[in-house]
Tab-separated table of C-alpha atoms in Angstrom:
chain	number	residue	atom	x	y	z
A	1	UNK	CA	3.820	-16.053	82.148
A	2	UNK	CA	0.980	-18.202	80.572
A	3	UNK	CA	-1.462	-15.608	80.633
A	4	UNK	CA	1.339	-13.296	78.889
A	5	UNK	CA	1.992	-15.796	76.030
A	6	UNK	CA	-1.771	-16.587	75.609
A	7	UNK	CA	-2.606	-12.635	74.884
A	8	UNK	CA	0.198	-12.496	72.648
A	9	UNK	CA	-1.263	-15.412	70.634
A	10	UNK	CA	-4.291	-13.622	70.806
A	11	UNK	CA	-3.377	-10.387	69.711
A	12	UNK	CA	-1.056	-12.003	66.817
A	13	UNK	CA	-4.296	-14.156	65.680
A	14	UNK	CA	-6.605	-10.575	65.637
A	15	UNK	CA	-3.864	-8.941	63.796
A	16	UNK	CA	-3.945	-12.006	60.844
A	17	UNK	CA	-7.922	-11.821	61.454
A	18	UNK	CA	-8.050	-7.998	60.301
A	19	UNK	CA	-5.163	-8.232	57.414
A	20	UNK	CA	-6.751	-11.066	55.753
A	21	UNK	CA	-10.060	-9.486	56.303
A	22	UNK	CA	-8.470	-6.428	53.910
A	23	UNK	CA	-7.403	-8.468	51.362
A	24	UNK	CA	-8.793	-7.189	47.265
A	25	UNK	CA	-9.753	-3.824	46.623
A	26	UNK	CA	-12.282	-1.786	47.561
A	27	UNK	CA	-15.476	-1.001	44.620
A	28	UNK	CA	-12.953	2.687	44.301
A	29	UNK	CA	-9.889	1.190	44.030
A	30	UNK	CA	-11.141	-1.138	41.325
A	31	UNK	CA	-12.694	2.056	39.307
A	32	UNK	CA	-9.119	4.005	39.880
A	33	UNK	CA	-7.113	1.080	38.771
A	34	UNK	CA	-9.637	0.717	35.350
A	35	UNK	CA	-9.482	4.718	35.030
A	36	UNK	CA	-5.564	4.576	34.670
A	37	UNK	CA	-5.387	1.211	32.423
A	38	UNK	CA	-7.949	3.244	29.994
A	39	UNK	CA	-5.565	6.010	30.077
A	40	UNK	CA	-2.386	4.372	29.183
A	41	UNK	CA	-4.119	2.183	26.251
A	42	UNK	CA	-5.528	5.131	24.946
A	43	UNK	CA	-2.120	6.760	25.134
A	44	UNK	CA	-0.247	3.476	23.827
A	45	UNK	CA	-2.610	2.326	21.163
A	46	UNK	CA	-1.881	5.513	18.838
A	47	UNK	CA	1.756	4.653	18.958
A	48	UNK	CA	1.166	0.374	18.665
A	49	UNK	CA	-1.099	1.360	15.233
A	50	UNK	CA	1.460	3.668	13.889
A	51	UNK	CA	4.227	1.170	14.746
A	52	UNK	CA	2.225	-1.768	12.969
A	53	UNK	CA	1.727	0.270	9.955
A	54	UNK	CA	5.390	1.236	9.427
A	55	UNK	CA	5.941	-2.556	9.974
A	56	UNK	CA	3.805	-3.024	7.278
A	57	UNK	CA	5.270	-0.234	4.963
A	58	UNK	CA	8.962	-1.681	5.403
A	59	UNK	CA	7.051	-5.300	4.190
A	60	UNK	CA	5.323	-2.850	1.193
A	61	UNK	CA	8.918	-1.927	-0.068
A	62	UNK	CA	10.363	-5.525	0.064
A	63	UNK	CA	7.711	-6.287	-1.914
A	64	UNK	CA	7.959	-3.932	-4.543
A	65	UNK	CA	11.682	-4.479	-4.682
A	66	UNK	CA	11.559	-7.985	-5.065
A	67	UNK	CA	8.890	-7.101	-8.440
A	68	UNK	CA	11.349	-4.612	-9.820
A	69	UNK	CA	14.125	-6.982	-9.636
A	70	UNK	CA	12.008	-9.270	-11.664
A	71	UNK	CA	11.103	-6.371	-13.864
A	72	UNK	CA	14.731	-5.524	-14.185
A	73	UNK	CA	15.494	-9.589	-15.201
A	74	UNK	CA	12.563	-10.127	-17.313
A	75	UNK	CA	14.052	-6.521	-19.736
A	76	UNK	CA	17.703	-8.330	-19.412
A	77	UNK	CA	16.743	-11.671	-20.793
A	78	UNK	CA	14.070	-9.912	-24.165
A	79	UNK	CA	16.750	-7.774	-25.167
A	80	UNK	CA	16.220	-4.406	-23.362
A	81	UNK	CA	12.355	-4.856	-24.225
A	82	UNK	CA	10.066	-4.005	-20.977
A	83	UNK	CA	6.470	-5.966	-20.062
A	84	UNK	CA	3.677	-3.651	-21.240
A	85	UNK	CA	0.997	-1.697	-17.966
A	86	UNK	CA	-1.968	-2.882	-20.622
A	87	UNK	CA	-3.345	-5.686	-22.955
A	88	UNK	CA	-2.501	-5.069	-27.047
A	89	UNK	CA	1.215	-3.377	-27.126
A	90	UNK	CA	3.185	-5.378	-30.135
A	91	UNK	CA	5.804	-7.577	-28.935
A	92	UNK	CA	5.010	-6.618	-25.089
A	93	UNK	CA	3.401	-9.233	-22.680
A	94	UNK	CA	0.810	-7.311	-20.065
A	95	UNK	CA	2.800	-7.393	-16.847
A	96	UNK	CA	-0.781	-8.531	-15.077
A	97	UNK	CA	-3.540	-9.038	-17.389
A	98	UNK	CA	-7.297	-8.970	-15.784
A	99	UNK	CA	-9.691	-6.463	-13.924
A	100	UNK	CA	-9.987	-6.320	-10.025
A	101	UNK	CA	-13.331	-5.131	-8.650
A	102	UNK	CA	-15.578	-6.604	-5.518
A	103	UNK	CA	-17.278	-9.451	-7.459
A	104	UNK	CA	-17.065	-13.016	-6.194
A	105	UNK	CA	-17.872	-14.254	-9.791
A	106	UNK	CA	-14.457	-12.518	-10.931
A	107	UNK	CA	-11.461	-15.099	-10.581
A	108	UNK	CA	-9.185	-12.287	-10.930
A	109	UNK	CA	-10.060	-11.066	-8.033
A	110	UNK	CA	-9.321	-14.271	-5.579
A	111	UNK	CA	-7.641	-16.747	-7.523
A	112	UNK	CA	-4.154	-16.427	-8.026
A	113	UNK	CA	-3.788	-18.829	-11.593
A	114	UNK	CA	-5.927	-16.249	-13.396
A	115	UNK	CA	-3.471	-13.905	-13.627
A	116	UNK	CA	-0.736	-13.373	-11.250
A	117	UNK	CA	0.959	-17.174	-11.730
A	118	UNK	CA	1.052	-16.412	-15.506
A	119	UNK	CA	2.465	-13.361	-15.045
A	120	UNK	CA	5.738	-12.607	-17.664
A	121	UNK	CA	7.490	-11.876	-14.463
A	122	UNK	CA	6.552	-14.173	-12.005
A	123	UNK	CA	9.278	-16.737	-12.944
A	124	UNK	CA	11.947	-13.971	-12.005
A	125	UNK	CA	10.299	-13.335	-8.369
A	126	UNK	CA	10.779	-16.668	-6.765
A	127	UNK	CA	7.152	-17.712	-7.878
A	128	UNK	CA	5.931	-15.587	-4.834
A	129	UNK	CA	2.758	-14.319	-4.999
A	130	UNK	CA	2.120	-12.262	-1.614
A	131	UNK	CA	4.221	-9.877	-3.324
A	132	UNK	CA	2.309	-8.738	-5.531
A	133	UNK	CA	0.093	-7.324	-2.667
A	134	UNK	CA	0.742	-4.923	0.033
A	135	UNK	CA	-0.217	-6.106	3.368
A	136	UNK	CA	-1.768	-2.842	4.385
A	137	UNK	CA	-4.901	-3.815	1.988
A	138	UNK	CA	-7.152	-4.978	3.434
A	139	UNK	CA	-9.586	-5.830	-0.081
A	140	UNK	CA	-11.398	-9.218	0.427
A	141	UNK	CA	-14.629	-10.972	-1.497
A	142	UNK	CA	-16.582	-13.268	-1.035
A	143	UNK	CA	-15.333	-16.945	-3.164
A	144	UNK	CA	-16.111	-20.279	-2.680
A	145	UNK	CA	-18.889	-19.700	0.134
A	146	UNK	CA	-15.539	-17.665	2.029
A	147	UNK	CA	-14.113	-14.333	2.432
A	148	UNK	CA	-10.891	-14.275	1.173
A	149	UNK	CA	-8.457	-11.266	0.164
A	150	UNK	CA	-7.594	-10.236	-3.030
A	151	UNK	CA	-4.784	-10.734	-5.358
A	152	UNK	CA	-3.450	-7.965	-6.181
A	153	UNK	CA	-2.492	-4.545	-4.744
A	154	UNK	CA	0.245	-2.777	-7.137
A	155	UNK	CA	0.022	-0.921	-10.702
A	156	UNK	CA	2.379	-0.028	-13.067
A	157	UNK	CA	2.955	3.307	-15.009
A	158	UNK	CA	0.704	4.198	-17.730
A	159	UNK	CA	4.074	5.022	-19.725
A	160	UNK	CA	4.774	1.267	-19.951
A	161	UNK	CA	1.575	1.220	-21.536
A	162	UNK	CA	-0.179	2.963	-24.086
A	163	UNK	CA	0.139	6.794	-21.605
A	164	UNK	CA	-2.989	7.749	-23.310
A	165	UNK	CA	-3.896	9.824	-19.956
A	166	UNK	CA	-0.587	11.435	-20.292
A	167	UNK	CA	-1.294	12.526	-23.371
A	168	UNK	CA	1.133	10.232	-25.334
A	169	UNK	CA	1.209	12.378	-27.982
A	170	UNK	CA	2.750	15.247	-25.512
A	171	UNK	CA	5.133	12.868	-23.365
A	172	UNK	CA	7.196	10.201	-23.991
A	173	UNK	CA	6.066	6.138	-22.986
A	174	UNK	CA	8.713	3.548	-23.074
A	175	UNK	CA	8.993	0.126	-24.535
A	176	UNK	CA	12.460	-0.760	-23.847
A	177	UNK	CA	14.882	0.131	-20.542
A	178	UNK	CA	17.164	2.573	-22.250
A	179	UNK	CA	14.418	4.458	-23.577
A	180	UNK	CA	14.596	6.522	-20.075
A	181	UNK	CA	17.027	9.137	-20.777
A	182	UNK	CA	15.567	12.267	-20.684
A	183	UNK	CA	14.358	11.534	-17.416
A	184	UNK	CA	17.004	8.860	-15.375
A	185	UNK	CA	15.511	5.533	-14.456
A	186	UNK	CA	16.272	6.896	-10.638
A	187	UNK	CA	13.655	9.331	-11.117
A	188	UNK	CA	10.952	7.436	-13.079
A	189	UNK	CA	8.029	4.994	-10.754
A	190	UNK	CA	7.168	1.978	-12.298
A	191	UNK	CA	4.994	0.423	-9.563
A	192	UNK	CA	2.765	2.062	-7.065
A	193	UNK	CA	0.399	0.491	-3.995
A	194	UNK	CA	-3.448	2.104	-5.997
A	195	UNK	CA	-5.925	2.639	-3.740
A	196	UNK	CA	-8.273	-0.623	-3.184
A	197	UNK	CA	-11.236	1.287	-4.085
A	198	UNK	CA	-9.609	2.658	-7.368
A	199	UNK	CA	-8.003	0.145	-8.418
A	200	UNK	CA	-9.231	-2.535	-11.891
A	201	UNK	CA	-6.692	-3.289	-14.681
A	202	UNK	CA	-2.879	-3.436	-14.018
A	203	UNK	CA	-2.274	0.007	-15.196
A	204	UNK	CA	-2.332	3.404	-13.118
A	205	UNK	CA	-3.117	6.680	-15.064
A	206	UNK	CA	-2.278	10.152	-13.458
A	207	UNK	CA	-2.024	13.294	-15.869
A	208	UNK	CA	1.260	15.079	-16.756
A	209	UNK	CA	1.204	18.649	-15.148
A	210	UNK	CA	3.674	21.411	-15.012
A	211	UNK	CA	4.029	24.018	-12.489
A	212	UNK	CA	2.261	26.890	-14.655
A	213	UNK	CA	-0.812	24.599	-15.615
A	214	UNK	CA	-1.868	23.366	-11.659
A	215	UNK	CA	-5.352	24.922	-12.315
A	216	UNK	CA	-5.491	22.309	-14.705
A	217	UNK	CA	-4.571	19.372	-12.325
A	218	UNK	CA	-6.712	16.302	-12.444
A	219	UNK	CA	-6.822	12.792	-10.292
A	220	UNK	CA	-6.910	9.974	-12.451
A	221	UNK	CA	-6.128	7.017	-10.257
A	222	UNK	CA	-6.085	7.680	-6.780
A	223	UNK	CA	-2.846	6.101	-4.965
A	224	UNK	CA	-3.173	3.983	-1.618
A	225	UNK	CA	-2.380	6.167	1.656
A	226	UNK	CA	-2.623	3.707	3.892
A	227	UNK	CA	1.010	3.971	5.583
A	228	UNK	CA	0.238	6.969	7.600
A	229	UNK	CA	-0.856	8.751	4.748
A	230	UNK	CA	1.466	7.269	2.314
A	231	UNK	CA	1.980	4.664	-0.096
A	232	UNK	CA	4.770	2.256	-1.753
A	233	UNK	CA	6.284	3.423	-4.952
A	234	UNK	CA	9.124	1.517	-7.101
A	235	UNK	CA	11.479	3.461	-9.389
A	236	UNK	CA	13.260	1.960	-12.770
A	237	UNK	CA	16.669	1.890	-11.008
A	238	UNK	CA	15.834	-0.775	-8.722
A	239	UNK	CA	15.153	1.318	-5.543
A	240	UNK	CA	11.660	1.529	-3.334
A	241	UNK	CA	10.453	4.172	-1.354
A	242	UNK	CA	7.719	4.758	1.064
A	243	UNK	CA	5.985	8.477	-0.260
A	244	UNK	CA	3.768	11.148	2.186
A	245	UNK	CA	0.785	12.642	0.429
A	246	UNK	CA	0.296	16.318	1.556
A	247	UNK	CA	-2.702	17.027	-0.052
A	248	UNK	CA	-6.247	15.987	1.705
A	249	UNK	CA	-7.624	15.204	-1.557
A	250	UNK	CA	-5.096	12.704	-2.300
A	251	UNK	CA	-5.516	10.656	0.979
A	252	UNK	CA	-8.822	9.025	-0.055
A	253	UNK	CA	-10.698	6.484	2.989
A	254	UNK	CA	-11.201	3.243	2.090
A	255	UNK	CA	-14.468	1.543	1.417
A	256	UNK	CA	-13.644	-1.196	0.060
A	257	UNK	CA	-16.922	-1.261	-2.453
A	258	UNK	CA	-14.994	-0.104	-5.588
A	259	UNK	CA	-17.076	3.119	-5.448
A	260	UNK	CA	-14.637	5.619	-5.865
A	261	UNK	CA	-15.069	8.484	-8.566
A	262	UNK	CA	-12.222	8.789	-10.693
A	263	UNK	CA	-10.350	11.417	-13.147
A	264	UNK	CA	-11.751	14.062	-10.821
A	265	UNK	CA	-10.373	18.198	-10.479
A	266	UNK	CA	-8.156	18.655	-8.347
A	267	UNK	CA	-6.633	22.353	-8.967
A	268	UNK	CA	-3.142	23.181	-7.100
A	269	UNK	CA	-2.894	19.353	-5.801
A	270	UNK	CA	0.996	19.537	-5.645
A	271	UNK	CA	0.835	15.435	-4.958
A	272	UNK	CA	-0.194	15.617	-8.911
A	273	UNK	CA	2.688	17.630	-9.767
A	274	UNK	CA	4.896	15.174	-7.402
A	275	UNK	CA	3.918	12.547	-9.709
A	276	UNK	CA	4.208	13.937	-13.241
A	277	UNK	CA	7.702	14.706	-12.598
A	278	UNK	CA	8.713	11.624	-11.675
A	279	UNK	CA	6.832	10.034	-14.598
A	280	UNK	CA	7.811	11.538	-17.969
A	281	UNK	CA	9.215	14.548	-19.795
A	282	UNK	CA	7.897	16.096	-23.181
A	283	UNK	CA	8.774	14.540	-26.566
């Protein structure tokens, strides 16, 4: 009966022995396991970048929002009169006066009391300056011995300015809120995310084109694409909206050097004729 229970012992302590002996993985089973984590990231990642930049395209639209409410207010409170897209229009204060480039030397690029504090409107958006950025750009320089990002991310029409890209003397600009009548405020942008390489004053140009002159179609300013090939816009009537480019030429990369050529053909470019007609009509 002893020797029994001793062998039993013995074969239960051989049996322990040989599983802890098999404990971890083998030099394969390590390489299998890494093979199907690669796998899944690089089927996951795709979706986790597209995610984050819809995240930050919902944040875009907030933003803009919140600046055409203060557009809106700022019109309410100067009898009907709207701030100007440029320096030197009579009567109108520049909605964001100074020139963004890649220059650490530039406070308008990096310090928010240059230009963005003094803003016309800022009183009317909480005092909140991330929103005047999107945070899908990415535009930093170098200040203060640090790399910090810039300002500013959003334009405004070139017909709340002086529309000399336009022409002006073809299409109409506007000065005061119920000057948008031809065209309804629903279906007029005020505020777009520009691209971070085209962007410098306040003010975005594109050219007015109609459907029998696309041959004729021109970039001026490029617009941002960085949503998945999109960008922010802001209409008159209060409303923003997240817009898909469809045209290669429009969707730009990003350098972030400021050395982007602009006003540049770009025959049949139906983003171009997107824009025009949601940005003036003839006199």
């Amino acid at each position: 009966m002893k020797t029994t229970w001793n062998s039993s012992i013995a074969i239960a302590t051989a049996r322990i022995t040989t599983g802890r002996s098999r404990v971890g993985f083998t030099l394969i089973e390590l390489l299998v396991v890494i093979a199907i984590i690669a796998i899944l990231a690089g089927m996951l990642l795709p979706s986790l970048a597209k995610a984050k930049t819809k995240s930050q395209g919902i944040f875009c639209m907030n933003n803009l929002k919140h600046l055409m409410i203060a557009w809106r207010m700022y019109a309410d409170d100067f009898r009907d009169i709207l701030v100007g897209a440029e320096d030197g229009l009579t009567g109108r204060p520049n909605w964001c006066s100074g020139q963004l480039n890649f220059t650490a030397n530039t406070r308008a690029n990096w310090d928010v009391t240059a230009n963005v504090t003094v803003s016309p409107i800022f009183p009317y958006c909480g005092k909140n300056t991330a929103i005047f950025k999107c945070p899908a750009d990415k535009a930093t320089v170098l200040a203060q011995n640090q790399r910090v990002p810039r300002v500013r991310s959003n334009s405004m029409s070139q017909v709340f300015g002086h529309g000399s890209w336009l022409p002006n003397s073809t299409y109409r600009t506007y000065t005061k809120y119920g000057d948008m009548t031809v065209v309804p405020p629903v279906k007029v942008w005020v505020l777009v995310d520009e691209h971070p390489d085209s962007i410098n004053d306040a003010a975005f140009a594109n050219q007015m084109v109609e459907p029998n002159q696309m041959s004729q179609a021109r970039i001026i300013d490029y617009p941002a694409s960085y949503h998945n090939g999109a960008c922010g816009f802001a209409f008159a009537d209060g409303h923003s909206e997240i817009h898909k480019w469809v045209d290669s030429r429009t969707k730009v990369a990003v350098t972030y050097t400021g050395n982007l050529t602009l006003n540049v053909p770009s025959a049949n470019n139906q983003d171009v004729l997107w824009l025009a007609q949601r940005t003036s009509a003839r006199r």
